[in-house]
Coordinates of C-alpha atoms in Angstrom, one line a residue:
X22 CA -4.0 7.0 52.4
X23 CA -5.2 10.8 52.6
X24 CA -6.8 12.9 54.7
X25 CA -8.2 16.0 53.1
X26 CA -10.2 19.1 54.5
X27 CA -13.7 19.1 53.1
X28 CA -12.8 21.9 51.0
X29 CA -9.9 19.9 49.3
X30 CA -12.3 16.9 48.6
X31 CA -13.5 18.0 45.0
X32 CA -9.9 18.4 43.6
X33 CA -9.0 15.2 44.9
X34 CA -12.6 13.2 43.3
X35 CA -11.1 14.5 39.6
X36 CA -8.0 12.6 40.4
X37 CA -10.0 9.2 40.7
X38 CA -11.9 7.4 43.4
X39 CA -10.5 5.6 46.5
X40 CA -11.7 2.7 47.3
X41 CA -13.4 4.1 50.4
X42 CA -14.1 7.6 52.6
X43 CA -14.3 8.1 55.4
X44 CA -16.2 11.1 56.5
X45 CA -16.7 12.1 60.0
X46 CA -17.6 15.1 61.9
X47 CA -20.5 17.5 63.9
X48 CA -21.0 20.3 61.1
X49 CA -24.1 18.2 59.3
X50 CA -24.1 20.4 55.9
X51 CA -20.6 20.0 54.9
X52 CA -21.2 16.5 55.9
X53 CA -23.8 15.9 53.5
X54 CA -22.1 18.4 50.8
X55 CA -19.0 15.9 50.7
X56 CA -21.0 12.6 50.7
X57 CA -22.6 14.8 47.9
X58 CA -19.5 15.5 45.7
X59 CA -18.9 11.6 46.1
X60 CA -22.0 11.1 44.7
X61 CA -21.7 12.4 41.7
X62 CA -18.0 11.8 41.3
X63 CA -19.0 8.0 41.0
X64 CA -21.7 8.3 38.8
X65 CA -19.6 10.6 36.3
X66 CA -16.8 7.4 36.9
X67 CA -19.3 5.1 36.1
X68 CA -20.5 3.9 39.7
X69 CA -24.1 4.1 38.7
X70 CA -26.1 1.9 41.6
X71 CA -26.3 3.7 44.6
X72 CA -27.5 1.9 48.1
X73 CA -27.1 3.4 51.0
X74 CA -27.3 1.9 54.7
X75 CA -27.9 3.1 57.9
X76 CA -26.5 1.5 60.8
X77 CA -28.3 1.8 64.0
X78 CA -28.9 -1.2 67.1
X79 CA -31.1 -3.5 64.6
X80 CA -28.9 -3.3 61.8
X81 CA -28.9 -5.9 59.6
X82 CA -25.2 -6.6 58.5
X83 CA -25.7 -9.6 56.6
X84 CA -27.7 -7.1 54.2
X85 CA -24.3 -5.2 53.7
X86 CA -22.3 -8.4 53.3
X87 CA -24.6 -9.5 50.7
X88 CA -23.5 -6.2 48.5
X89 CA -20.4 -6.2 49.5
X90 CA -19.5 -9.5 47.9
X91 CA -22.1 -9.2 45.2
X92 CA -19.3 -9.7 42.0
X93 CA -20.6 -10.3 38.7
X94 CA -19.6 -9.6 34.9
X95 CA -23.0 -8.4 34.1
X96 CA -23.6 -6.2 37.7
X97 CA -22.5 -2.3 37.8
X98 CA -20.4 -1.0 39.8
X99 CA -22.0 0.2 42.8
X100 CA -21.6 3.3 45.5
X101 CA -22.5 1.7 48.9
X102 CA -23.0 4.2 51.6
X103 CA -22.8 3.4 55.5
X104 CA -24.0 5.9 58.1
X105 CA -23.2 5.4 61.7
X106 CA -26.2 6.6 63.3
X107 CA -25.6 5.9 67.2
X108 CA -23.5 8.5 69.6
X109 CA -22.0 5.5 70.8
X110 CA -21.5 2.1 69.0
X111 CA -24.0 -0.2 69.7
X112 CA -22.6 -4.1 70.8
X113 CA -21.4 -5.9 68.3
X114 CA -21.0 -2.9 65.5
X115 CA -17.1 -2.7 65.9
X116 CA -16.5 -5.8 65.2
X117 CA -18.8 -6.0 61.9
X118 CA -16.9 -2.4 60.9
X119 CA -13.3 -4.2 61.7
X120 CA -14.8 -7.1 58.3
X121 CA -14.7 -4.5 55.8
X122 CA -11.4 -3.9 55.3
X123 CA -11.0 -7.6 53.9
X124 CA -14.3 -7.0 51.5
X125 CA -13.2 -3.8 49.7
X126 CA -12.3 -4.2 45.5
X127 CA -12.8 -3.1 42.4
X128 CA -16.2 -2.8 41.6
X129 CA -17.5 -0.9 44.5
X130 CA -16.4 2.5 46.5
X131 CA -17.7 2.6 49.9
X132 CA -18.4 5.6 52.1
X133 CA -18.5 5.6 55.6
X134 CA -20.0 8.7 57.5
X135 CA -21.5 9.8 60.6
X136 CA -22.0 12.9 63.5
X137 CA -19.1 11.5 66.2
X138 CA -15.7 13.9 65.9
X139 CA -13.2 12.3 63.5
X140 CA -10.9 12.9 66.1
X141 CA -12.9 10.1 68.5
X142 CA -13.6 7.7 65.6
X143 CA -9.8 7.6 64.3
X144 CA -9.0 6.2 67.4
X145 CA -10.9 3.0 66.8
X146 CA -9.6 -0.6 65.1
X147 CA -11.7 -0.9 62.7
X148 CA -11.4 2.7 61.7
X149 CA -7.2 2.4 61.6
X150 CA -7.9 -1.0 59.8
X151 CA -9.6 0.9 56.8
X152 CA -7.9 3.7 56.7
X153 CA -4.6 2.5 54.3
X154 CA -7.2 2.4 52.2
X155 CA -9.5 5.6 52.2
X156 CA -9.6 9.0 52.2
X157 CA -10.5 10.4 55.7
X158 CA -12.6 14.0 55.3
X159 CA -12.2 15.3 59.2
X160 CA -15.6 17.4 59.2
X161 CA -14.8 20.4 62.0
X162 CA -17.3 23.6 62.7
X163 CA -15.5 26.9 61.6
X164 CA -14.1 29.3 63.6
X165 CA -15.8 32.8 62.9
X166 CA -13.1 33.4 60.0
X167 CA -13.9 30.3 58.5
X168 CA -17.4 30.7 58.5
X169 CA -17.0 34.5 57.3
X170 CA -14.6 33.2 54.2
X171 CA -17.5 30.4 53.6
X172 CA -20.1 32.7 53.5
X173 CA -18.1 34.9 50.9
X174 CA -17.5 31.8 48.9
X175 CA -21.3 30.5 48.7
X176 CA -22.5 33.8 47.8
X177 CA -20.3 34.5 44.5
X178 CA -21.0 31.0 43.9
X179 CA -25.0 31.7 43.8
X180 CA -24.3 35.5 42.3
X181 CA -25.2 36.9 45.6
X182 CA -23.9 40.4 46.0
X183 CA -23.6 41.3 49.8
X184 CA -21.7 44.3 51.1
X185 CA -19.4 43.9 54.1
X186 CA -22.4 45.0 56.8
X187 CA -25.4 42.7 55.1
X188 CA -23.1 40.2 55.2
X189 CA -22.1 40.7 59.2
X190 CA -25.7 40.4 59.5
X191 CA -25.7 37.2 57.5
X192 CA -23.2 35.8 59.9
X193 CA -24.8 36.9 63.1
X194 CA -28.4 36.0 62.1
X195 CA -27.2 32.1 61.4
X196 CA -24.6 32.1 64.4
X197 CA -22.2 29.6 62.8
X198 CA -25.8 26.8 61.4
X199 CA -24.2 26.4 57.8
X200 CA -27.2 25.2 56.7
X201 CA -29.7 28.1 57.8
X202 CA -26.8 30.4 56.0
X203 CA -27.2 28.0 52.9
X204 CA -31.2 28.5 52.5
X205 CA -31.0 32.6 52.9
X206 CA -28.4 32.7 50.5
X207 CA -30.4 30.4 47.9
X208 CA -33.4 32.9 48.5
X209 CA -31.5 35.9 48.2
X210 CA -30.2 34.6 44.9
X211 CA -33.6 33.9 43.6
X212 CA -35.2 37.1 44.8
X213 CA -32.2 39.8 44.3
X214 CA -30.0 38.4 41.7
X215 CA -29.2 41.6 40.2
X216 CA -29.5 44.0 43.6
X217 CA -26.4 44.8 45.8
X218 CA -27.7 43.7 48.9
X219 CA -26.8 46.1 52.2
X220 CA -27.4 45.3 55.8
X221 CA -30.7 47.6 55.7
X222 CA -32.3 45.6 53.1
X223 CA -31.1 41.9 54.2
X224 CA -32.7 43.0 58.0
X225 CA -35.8 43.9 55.6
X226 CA -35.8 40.5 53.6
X227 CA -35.8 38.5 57.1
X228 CA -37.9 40.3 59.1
X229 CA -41.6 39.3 59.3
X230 CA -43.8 41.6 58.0
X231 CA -47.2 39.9 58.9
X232 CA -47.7 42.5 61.6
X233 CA -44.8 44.7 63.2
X234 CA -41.1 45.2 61.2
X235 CA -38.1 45.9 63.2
X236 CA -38.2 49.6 61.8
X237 CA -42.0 50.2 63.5
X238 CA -40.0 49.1 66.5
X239 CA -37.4 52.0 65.6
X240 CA -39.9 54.5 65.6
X241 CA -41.4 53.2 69.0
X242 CA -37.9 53.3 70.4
X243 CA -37.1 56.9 69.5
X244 CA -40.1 58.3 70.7
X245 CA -39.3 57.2 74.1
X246 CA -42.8 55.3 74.1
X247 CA -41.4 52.1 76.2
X248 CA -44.9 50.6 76.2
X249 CA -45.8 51.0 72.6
X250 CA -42.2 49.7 72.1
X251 CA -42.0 46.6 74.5
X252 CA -45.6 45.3 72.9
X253 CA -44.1 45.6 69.2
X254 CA -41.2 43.6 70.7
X255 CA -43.1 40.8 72.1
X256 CA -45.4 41.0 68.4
X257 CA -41.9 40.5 66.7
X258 CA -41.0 37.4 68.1
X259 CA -44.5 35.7 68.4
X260 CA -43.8 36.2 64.5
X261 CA -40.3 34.7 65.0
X262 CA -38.4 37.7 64.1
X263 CA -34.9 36.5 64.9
X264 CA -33.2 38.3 67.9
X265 CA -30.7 39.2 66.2
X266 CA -32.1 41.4 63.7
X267 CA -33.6 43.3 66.2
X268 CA -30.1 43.4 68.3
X269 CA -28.5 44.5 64.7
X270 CA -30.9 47.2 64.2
X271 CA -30.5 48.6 68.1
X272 CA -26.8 48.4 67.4
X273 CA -27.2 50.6 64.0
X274 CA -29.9 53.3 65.6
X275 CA -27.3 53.4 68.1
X276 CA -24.4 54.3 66.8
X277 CA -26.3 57.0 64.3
X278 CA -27.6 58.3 67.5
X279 CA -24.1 58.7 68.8
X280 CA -22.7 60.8 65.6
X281 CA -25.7 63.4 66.0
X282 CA -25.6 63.7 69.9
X283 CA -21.5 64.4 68.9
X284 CA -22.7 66.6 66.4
X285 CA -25.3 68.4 67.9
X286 CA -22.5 69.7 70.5
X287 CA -20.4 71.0 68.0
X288 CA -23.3 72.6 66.3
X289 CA -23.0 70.7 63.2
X290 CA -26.4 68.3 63.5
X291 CA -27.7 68.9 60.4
X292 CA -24.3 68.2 58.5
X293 CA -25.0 64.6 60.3
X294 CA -28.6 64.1 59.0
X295 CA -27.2 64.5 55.8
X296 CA -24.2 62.6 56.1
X297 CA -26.3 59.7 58.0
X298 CA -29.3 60.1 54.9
X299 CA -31.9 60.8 57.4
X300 CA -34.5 62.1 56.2
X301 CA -36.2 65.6 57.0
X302 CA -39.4 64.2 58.2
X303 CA -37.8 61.4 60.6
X304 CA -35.3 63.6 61.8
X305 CA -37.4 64.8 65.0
X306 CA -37.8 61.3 66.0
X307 CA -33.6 61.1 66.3
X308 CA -33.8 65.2 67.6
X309 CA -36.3 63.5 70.7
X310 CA -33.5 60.9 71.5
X311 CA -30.2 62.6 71.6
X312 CA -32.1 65.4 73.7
X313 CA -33.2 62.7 76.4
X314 CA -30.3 59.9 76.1
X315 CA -26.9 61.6 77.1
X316 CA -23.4 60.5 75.1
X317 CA -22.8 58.5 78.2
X318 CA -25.7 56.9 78.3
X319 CA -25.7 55.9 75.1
X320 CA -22.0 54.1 75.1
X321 CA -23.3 52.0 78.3
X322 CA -26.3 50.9 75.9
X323 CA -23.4 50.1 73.5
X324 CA -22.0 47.8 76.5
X325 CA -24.7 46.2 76.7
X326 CA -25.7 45.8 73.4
X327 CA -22.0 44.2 72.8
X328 CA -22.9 41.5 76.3
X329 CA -25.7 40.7 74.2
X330 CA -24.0 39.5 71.3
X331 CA -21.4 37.6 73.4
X332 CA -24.3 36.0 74.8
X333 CA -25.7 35.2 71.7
X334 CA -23.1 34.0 70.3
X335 CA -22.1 31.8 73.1
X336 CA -25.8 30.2 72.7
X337 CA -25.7 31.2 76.6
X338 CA -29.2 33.8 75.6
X339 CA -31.9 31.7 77.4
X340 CA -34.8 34.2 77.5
X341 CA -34.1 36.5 74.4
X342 CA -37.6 38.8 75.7
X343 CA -36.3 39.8 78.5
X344 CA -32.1 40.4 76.9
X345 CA -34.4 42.4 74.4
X346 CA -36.9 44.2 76.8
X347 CA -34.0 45.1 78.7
X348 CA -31.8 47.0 76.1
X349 CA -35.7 48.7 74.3
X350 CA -36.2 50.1 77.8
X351 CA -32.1 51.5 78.2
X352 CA -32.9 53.1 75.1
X353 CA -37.0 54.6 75.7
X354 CA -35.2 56.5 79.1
X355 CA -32.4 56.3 81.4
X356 CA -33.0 53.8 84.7
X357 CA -31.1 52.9 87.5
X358 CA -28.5 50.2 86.7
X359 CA -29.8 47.5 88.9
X360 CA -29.5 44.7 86.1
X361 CA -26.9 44.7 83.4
X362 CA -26.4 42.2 80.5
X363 CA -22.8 42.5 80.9
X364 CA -23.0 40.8 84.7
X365 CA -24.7 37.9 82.7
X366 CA -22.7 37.6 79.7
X367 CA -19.1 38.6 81.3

């Protein structure tokens, strides 16, 4: 029949319903948001008994069959759901999915969903047997554009106003989990509905407060202190401070380092504060840094600061402490290069 893009499914529900869907994919909330828009396509069509099934090893097909051939003059027309919950079909399921494509009429629209790849679960009879008659929805994760565009979308849908850097941040902090990406928007919109929201005050809004913030961290960091620093660090994530907040605001304190140290040779250093919006009583904390971190210096901790979003990224970061104790350290005073992040994450 059609196969559609999750994105395309709405237009297609005002059109009418198909007798079935298939929906199939790894990305679980536009998985749900499409069995979702089904949902309340067939109750605005007048499907208005929903019963949903899940299929696992002990699954009780006759159940199903029963409501599959349950006709009647006097019975609503019903919106049967079917999730496949198994990796891997359990014995026997095939052959009870290959029935329904005999069963399917008027009075019912039946979705079938589940986590396999659509690409793995078109390959199968039963699937191929159903599908003259349905509506595939291929569910695939997005590539960082995607997710990027997606994330624009959801927050003019909520009223969410992010600039371009708060919503990097956005990106980076939920590292492609839709869902996660979902929730923060949903709080933003409830707590900043009328605020343009930049990457300073989005780190603020996630960071734990309870003890440390990410910007006492800052302070710790400029100094030089790399003890004070390295135990505000380890605070942070015993409050589950996500890494890459803290890798965010590294990268930012960075690159304002990098203008002043650029400035300061060309004499011009207090032009920068003003430029940068530092103010004049945090200024000696940034005067301190640029005096013991060299421009050099500071671009490698920009290399490694980059191998540690790679990492991240490629969900290759298995001890975020010591990625993180690592780059505090590079930035408290200069040390021989005997480890590098970019030897693990290149």
């Amino acid at each position: 029949m059609q196969k559609l893009y999750a994105n395309q499914l709405a237009a297609q529900l005002t059109q009418g319903l198909a007798a079935c869907y298939l929906i199939f994919g790894e990305e679980p909330l536009q998985k749900f948001e499409a069995v979702e828009e089904i949902r309340l396509a067939a109750k605005q069509q007048g499907f208005l008994e929903r019963i949903s099934f899940s299929a696992d090893a002990q699954f009780d097909w006759q159940a199903l069959q029963n409501e599959l051939s349950a006709m009647s003059l006097f019975a609503e027309r019903r919106l049967i759901e079917l999730e496949l919950v198994p990796a891997k079909a359990p014995a026997g399921m095939n052959e009870q999915l290959k029935l329904l494509a005999n069963q399917l009429h008027n009075d019912i629209v039946l979705v079938i969903h589940g986590s396999r790849s659509h690409s793995e679960v078109s390959k199968l009879a039963w699937f191929k047997q159903l599908q003259s008659q349905a509506v595939q929805v291929p569910i695939y994760p997005l590539d960082e554009r995607q997710q990027r565009q997606w994330l624009q979308q959801r927050a003019q849908v909520l009223k969410v106003q992010l600039t371009s850097d708060a919503l990097q941040l956005l990106q980076q902090h939920c590292a492609g989990n839709l869902l996660a990406a979902k929730q923060e928007l949903e709080k933003l919109a409830l707590t900043h509905p009328t605020v343009r929201v930049d990457a300073e005050l989005f780190s603020r809004f996630l960071a734990d407060h309870s003890s440390y913030n990410v910007f006492q961290l800052i302070d710790a960091v400029l100094t030089g202190n790399s003890a004070e620093a390295l135990h505000r660090l380890k605070r942070l994530l015993e409050q589950d401070t996500e890494p890459v907040i803290i890798a965010w605001q590294l990268q930012k304190e960075l690159l304002q380092l990098r203008q002043l140290s650029l400035a300061s040779l060309q004499g011009e250093v207090n032009e920068q504060f003003k430029q940068l919006a530092i103010w004049p009583k945090r200024q000696p904390l940034y005067q301190q840094a640029i005096k013991r971190l060299s421009l050099r210096w500071l671009d490698y901790i920009l290399q490694e600061l980059a191998a540690f979003d790679r990492g991240y990224k490629a969900g290759q970061l298995s001890d975020p402490l010591l990625a993180l104790a690592h780059l505090v350290t590079l930035f408290c005073h200069p040390l021989a290069r005997t480890f590098s992040l970019q030897q693990v994450y290149d």
